[in-house]
């Protein structure tokens, strides 16, 4: 029998993208509720309990409610795309390339918390340097980022696209989370293995999908006489052989004049760049991804595949 997959929130931005990836497959049985019934709790509870894997594409509160609907006695496995469980010890963090053992942990997990889009880029850049001992745990990390506006879900999409919307946004690019308390900080800190809370400044551009996450570092504050080439070598070795995360060569990093935030829109992979003057004194680490690809729906499908194979 084919495994039954239910996407709770399948008519939202992340859910639709997962559904379009899964609707092309014949190795799974996609179970569904009609769009008009998407908030029918009795139907949701029924499908949640019928599924082998439930993928929650809901706001945090609705994800917590769905976990309540699952109760204790069923065997449904869960991938949650919200922020609700990403630092919860009872959940496995769904960033498969974070460590060599992480894909195996996801494969055997009952509950998998899909990473946030910005943390996917930030942790990808930071964690290997922490693990190698190059980046001190108390380093004051700064993360600067720009996201496509689909990152804000249906509500932000409407504000950006609908000129008649009461809260229409006509800016081509805007900074937000100005109080520096973005909801992604706890997972960046925990899974980035950082003692200090990072300083995170996100922004949104007038494009639908795509994302750039930047982590600039002072080389003289890293351990030893670290060079830009050393940083590149650590990242390159960490992600060697991975299908969804690739480190651009130093040649490509050195010859690129610009990085286009939309370059990976519609794709499920992430590319990392180590930019700067080879003589120092700084290095700028850059992650390029689709907020709805490796940043959400692509990663959820990657995790589902690991769980089905596990
Ligand atoms: N967009 C992105 O790039 C990313 C999103 N995420 C996360 O994924 C989750 C989904 O986000 P996104 O798809 O962007 O959001 P959307 O607002 O686009 O979609 C959310 C969906 O959930 C439905 N929903 C809301 N509350 C309930 C409820 N109580 N019961 C049943 N259905 C409900 C909504 O229905 P209705 O239309 O009626 O409101 C909508 O269909 C969020 O937790 C988000 O933080 C994670 C990474 C990236
Ligand atoms: C552009 C935009 O508004 N982005 C969202 C984050 C999108 C996302 O990844 O949400 P999760 O918390 O579920 O990971 C934000 O900053 O709140």
Coordinates of C-alpha atoms and ligand atoms in Angstrom, one line a residue:
X1 CA 0.0 0.0 0.0
X2 CA 1.2 3.5 -0.8
X3 CA 1.9 5.8 2.1
X4 CA -0.8 8.3 2.8
X5 CA 0.3 12.0 2.9
X6 CA -2.0 14.8 4.1
X7 CA -1.0 18.5 3.8
X8 CA -2.9 20.5 6.4
X9 CA -3.0 24.0 5.0
X10 CA -2.6 22.7 1.4
X11 CA -4.3 25.8 0.0
X12 CA -1.8 28.2 1.5
X13 CA 1.5 29.4 -0.1
X14 CA 3.8 26.6 1.3
X15 CA 1.1 23.9 1.1
X16 CA 0.3 24.6 -2.6
X17 CA 4.0 24.4 -3.5
X18 CA 4.3 21.0 -1.7
X19 CA 1.1 19.8 -3.4
X20 CA 2.4 20.7 -6.8
X21 CA 5.6 18.7 -6.1
X22 CA 3.7 15.7 -4.8
X23 CA 0.9 15.7 -7.4
X24 CA 3.4 14.6 -10.0
X25 CA 4.3 11.4 -8.0
X26 CA 2.7 7.9 -8.1
X27 CA 4.6 6.4 -5.2
X28 CA 2.3 8.2 -2.6
X29 CA -1.4 8.6 -1.9
X30 CA -2.2 12.3 -1.4
X31 CA -5.2 12.6 0.8
X32 CA -7.0 16.0 0.8
X33 CA -9.9 18.1 1.9
X34 CA -11.7 20.6 -0.3
X35 CA -10.5 24.2 -0.2
X36 CA -13.8 25.4 1.2
X37 CA -13.5 23.0 4.1
X38 CA -9.9 23.9 4.9
X39 CA -10.9 25.2 8.4
X40 CA -13.3 22.3 9.1
X41 CA -11.7 20.9 12.2
X42 CA -13.6 17.5 12.1
X43 CA -12.3 16.8 8.6
X44 CA -8.8 18.0 9.5
X45 CA -8.7 15.7 12.5
X46 CA -9.9 12.8 10.4
X47 CA -7.3 13.2 7.7
X48 CA -4.5 13.9 10.2
X49 CA -5.2 10.6 11.9
X50 CA -5.6 8.7 8.6
X51 CA -2.2 9.9 7.2
X52 CA 1.1 8.1 7.5
X53 CA 2.8 11.5 7.2
X54 CA 1.0 14.8 7.9
X55 CA 2.7 17.9 6.6
X56 CA 1.5 21.0 8.5
X57 CA 1.6 24.2 6.5
X58 CA -0.2 26.4 9.0
X59 CA 0.5 29.3 11.3
X60 CA 2.1 28.3 14.7
X61 CA -1.2 28.3 16.6
X62 CA -2.9 26.0 14.1
X63 CA 0.1 23.7 14.0
X64 CA -0.1 23.3 17.8
X65 CA -3.9 22.7 17.4
X66 CA -3.2 20.0 14.8
X67 CA -0.8 18.3 17.2
X68 CA -3.6 18.2 19.8
X69 CA -5.9 16.6 17.2
X70 CA -3.4 13.9 16.7
X71 CA -3.7 12.9 20.4
X72 CA -1.6 10.0 21.7
X73 CA -2.6 6.7 20.2
X74 CA -2.1 7.1 16.5
X75 CA 1.1 6.6 14.5
X76 CA 1.0 9.6 12.1
X77 CA 4.4 11.1 11.5
X78 CA 4.6 14.8 11.2
X79 CA 6.6 17.4 9.3
X80 CA 5.7 20.9 10.6
X81 CA 6.7 23.9 8.5
X82 CA 5.9 26.5 11.2
X83 CA 8.1 28.1 13.8
X84 CA 6.3 26.2 16.6
X85 CA 8.6 23.3 17.3
X86 CA 12.0 24.2 15.8
X87 CA 13.8 24.5 19.1
X88 CA 11.7 21.8 20.8
X89 CA 13.8 18.9 22.1
X90 CA 11.1 16.4 21.2
X91 CA 11.4 17.3 17.5
X92 CA 14.1 16.6 15.0
X93 CA 15.3 19.7 13.1
X94 CA 14.7 19.1 9.4
X95 CA 17.9 20.5 8.0
X96 CA 19.4 17.3 6.5
X97 CA 22.8 18.8 5.6
X98 CA 23.4 20.4 9.0
X99 CA 25.5 17.5 10.1
X100 CA 26.5 14.1 8.4
X101 CA 24.1 12.3 10.9
X102 CA 21.1 14.6 10.5
X103 CA 19.6 12.9 7.4
X104 CA 19.6 9.6 9.3
X105 CA 17.9 11.3 12.3
X106 CA 15.2 12.7 10.1
X107 CA 14.7 9.3 8.4
X108 CA 13.9 7.7 11.8
X109 CA 12.0 10.6 13.3
X110 CA 8.4 10.8 14.2
X111 CA 8.3 14.6 14.4
X112 CA 10.3 16.8 12.1
X113 CA 10.4 20.6 12.4
X114 CA 11.1 22.1 8.9
X115 CA 13.6 25.0 9.3
X116 CA 12.7 28.6 8.6
X117 CA 13.8 30.1 5.3
X118 CA 16.2 32.6 6.7
X119 CA 17.7 30.2 9.3
X120 CA 18.3 27.6 6.5
X121 CA 20.8 30.1 4.9
X122 CA 22.2 31.4 8.2
X123 CA 22.7 28.0 9.8
X124 CA 24.2 26.6 6.6
X125 CA 26.9 29.3 6.7
X126 CA 27.5 29.4 10.5
X127 CA 27.3 25.9 11.8
X128 CA 30.2 24.3 9.9
X129 CA 32.5 27.1 11.1
X130 CA 31.4 26.6 14.6
X131 CA 31.9 22.8 14.4
X132 CA 35.4 23.3 12.9
X133 CA 36.2 25.7 15.8
X134 CA 36.9 28.6 13.5
X135 CA 34.0 30.7 14.7
X136 CA 34.1 31.4 18.5
X137 CA 30.8 30.6 20.2
X138 CA 30.5 34.2 21.5
X139 CA 31.2 35.8 18.1
X140 CA 28.7 38.7 17.6
X141 CA 27.1 37.3 14.4
X142 CA 25.2 39.6 12.1
X143 CA 22.7 38.2 9.5
X144 CA 21.4 40.5 6.7
X145 CA 18.8 39.2 4.3
X146 CA 16.3 39.9 1.5
X147 CA 13.4 37.6 0.8
X148 CA 10.9 37.4 -2.0
X149 CA 7.5 38.5 -0.8
X150 CA 5.9 35.1 -0.9
X151 CA 7.9 34.5 2.3
X152 CA 5.1 36.4 4.2
X153 CA 2.4 34.0 3.0
X154 CA -1.0 34.9 1.6
X155 CA -1.3 38.1 3.6
X156 CA 1.9 39.7 2.4
X157 CA 1.3 38.5 -1.1
X158 CA -2.0 40.3 -1.1
X159 CA -0.5 43.5 0.3
X160 CA 2.2 43.5 -2.4
X161 CA 0.1 42.5 -5.4
X162 CA -3.3 44.1 -4.7
X163 CA -3.2 47.8 -5.2
X164 CA -6.7 48.1 -3.8
X165 CA -5.7 46.4 -0.5
X166 CA -6.2 48.7 2.5
X167 CA -2.6 48.0 3.5
X168 CA -1.1 47.9 0.0
X169 CA 2.7 48.1 0.0
X170 CA 4.2 49.9 -3.0
X171 CA 7.8 49.9 -1.9
X172 CA 10.3 48.1 -4.2
X173 CA 12.3 47.0 -1.1
X174 CA 11.7 47.4 2.6
X175 CA 13.4 46.6 5.8
X176 CA 11.3 45.1 8.7
X177 CA 11.7 43.3 12.1
X178 CA 13.2 46.6 13.1
X179 CA 12.8 45.8 16.8
X180 CA 15.4 43.0 16.2
X181 CA 13.1 40.3 17.8
X182 CA 12.4 38.2 14.7
X183 CA 10.8 34.8 15.3
X184 CA 13.7 33.0 13.6
X185 CA 16.3 34.2 16.2
X186 CA 15.9 31.2 18.6
X187 CA 16.5 28.6 15.9
X188 CA 19.4 30.5 14.3
X189 CA 21.0 30.7 17.7
X190 CA 20.3 27.1 18.8
X191 CA 21.1 25.3 15.6
X192 CA 23.9 27.8 14.7
X193 CA 25.6 26.7 18.0
X194 CA 25.9 30.4 19.1
X195 CA 26.1 31.7 22.6
X196 CA 25.1 35.2 21.6
X197 CA 21.8 36.0 19.9
X198 CA 22.6 37.0 16.3
X199 CA 21.7 40.5 15.1
X200 CA 19.2 39.8 12.3
X201 CA 18.0 42.4 9.8
X202 CA 15.6 41.0 7.2
X203 CA 14.1 42.8 4.2
X204 CA 11.6 42.1 1.4
X205 CA 12.0 42.8 -2.2
X206 CA 9.3 43.2 -4.9
X207 CA 9.9 39.8 -6.4
X208 CA 7.9 36.7 -5.6
X209 CA 10.4 34.0 -4.8
X210 CA 14.1 34.0 -3.9
X211 CA 16.3 34.9 -1.0
X212 CA 19.8 36.1 -0.1
X213 CA 21.1 35.6 3.4
X214 CA 24.5 37.3 4.3
X215 CA 26.8 36.7 7.2
X216 CA 29.7 39.1 7.2
X217 CA 32.7 38.2 9.4
X218 CA 36.0 39.8 10.5
X219 CA 38.7 37.3 9.8
X220 CA 40.9 38.6 12.6
X221 CA 38.2 37.7 15.1
X222 CA 38.2 34.0 14.0
X223 CA 40.4 31.4 15.6
X224 CA 44.0 31.3 14.3
X225 CA 45.2 33.1 11.2
X226 CA 42.1 32.2 9.2
X227 CA 41.9 33.3 5.6
X228 CA 39.1 33.5 3.2
X229 CA 40.4 30.3 1.5
X230 CA 40.3 28.5 4.9
X231 CA 36.6 29.5 5.4
X232 CA 35.8 28.3 1.9
X233 CA 37.6 25.0 2.5
X234 CA 35.6 24.3 5.7
X235 CA 32.3 24.9 3.9
X236 CA 33.3 23.0 0.8
X237 CA 34.3 19.9 2.8
X238 CA 31.2 20.1 5.0
X239 CA 28.8 20.0 2.0
X240 CA 30.9 17.7 -0.3
X241 CA 28.7 15.2 -2.1
X242 CA 25.3 16.8 -1.1
X243 CA 22.6 17.1 -3.7
X244 CA 20.8 20.1 -2.4
X245 CA 23.6 22.3 -1.0
X246 CA 26.5 23.4 -3.1
X247 CA 29.5 25.7 -2.3
X248 CA 30.5 27.9 -5.3
X249 CA 34.2 27.6 -6.2
X250 CA 36.5 30.3 -5.1
X251 CA 37.0 31.2 -8.7
X252 CA 33.2 31.8 -9.2
X253 CA 33.0 33.7 -5.9
X254 CA 36.0 35.9 -7.0
X255 CA 34.7 36.6 -10.5
X256 CA 31.0 37.2 -9.6
X257 CA 30.0 40.9 -9.8
X258 CA 26.6 40.3 -8.3
X259 CA 24.4 37.7 -6.9
X260 CA 20.8 37.7 -8.1
X261 CA 18.3 37.0 -5.4
X262 CA 15.9 35.3 -7.9
X263 CA 18.6 33.0 -9.4
X264 CA 17.3 29.9 -7.7
X265 CA 13.6 30.7 -7.8
X266 CA 11.6 27.5 -8.5
X267 CA 14.5 25.3 -7.4
X268 CA 15.0 23.2 -4.3
X269 CA 18.8 23.6 -3.9
X270 CA 20.9 26.2 -2.1
X271 CA 24.2 27.7 -3.2
X272 CA 26.8 29.2 -0.8
X273 CA 29.4 31.8 -1.7
X274 CA 32.5 32.9 0.2
X275 CA 33.0 36.5 -0.9
X276 CA 35.7 39.1 -0.2
X277 CA 39.2 40.1 -0.9
X278 CA 41.5 37.1 -0.6
X279 CA 43.9 39.2 1.4
X280 CA 41.2 40.0 4.0
X281 CA 40.4 41.5 6.4
X282 CA 36.8 40.5 5.9
X283 CA 34.8 37.7 4.5
X284 CA 31.1 37.9 3.5
X285 CA 29.3 34.5 3.5
X286 CA 26.3 34.4 1.2
X287 CA 23.5 31.8 0.9
X288 CA 21.3 31.9 -2.1
X289 CA 18.0 29.9 -2.1
X290 CA 14.3 30.0 -2.9
X291 CA 12.3 30.9 0.3
X292 CA 9.7 28.4 -1.0
X293 CA 12.2 25.8 -2.2
X294 CA 15.0 24.8 0.1
X295 CA 13.6 27.5 2.5
X296 CA 10.2 25.6 2.9
X297 CA 8.4 23.3 0.5
X298 CA 11.4 21.8 -1.2
X299 CA 12.9 21.0 2.2
X300 CA 9.6 19.5 3.4
X301 CA 9.5 17.1 0.4
X302 CA 13.2 16.3 1.0
X303 CA 12.4 15.4 4.6
X304 CA 9.3 13.4 3.6
X305 CA 11.4 11.4 1.2
X306 CA 14.0 10.7 4.0
X307 CA 11.2 9.6 6.3
X308 CA 9.6 7.3 3.7
X309 CA 12.9 5.7 3.1
X310 CA 13.8 5.4 6.7
Ligands
LIG1 N1 6.0 31.3 2.8 C1 7.2 30.9 3.1 O1 8.2 31.2 2.3 C2 7.5 30.1 4.3 C3 6.5 29.8 5.2 N2 6.8 29.0 6.3 C4 5.8 28.6 7.3 O2 4.8 27.8 6.7 C5 3.6 28.0 7.4 C6 2.5 28.3 6.3 O3 2.9 29.6 5.8 P1 2.4 30.1 4.4 O4 2.0 29.0 3.5 O5 3.3 31.1 4.0 O6 1.0 30.8 4.9 P2 -0.3 31.1 4.1 O7 -1.0 32.2 4.9 O8 0.0 31.4 2.7 O9 -1.1 29.8 4.2 C7 -1.6 29.3 5.5 C8 -2.8 28.3 5.2 O10 -3.2 27.8 6.5 C9 -4.6 28.0 6.6 N3 -5.0 28.1 8.0 C10 -4.7 29.2 8.8 N4 -5.2 28.9 10.0 C11 -5.8 27.7 10.0 C12 -6.6 26.9 10.9 N5 -6.8 27.3 12.2 N6 -7.0 25.7 10.5 C13 -6.9 25.3 9.2 N7 -6.2 26.0 8.3 C14 -5.7 27.2 8.7 C15 -4.9 29.2 5.8 O11 -6.2 29.3 5.4 P3 -6.9 30.7 5.1 O12 -6.7 31.0 3.7 O13 -8.3 30.5 5.5 O14 -6.3 31.8 6.0 C16 -3.9 29.0 4.6 O15 -4.5 28.2 3.6 C17 3.7 29.1 8.4 O16 4.0 28.6 9.7 C18 5.0 29.8 7.8 O17 5.6 30.5 8.8 C19 8.0 28.5 6.4 C20 9.1 28.8 5.6 C21 8.9 29.7 4.5
LIG2 C1 9.2 37.8 4.0 C2 8.6 37.3 5.4 O1 7.7 38.0 5.9 N1 9.1 36.2 5.9 C3 8.6 35.7 7.1 C4 9.3 34.4 7.4 C5 8.9 33.3 6.5 C6 9.2 32.0 7.1 O2 10.2 31.3 6.8 O3 8.4 31.7 8.0 P1 8.7 30.6 9.1 O4 8.8 31.2 10.4 O5 7.6 29.6 9.1 O6 9.9 30.0 8.8 C7 8.8 36.6 8.3 O7 9.8 37.3 8.3 O8 8.1 36.4 9.3

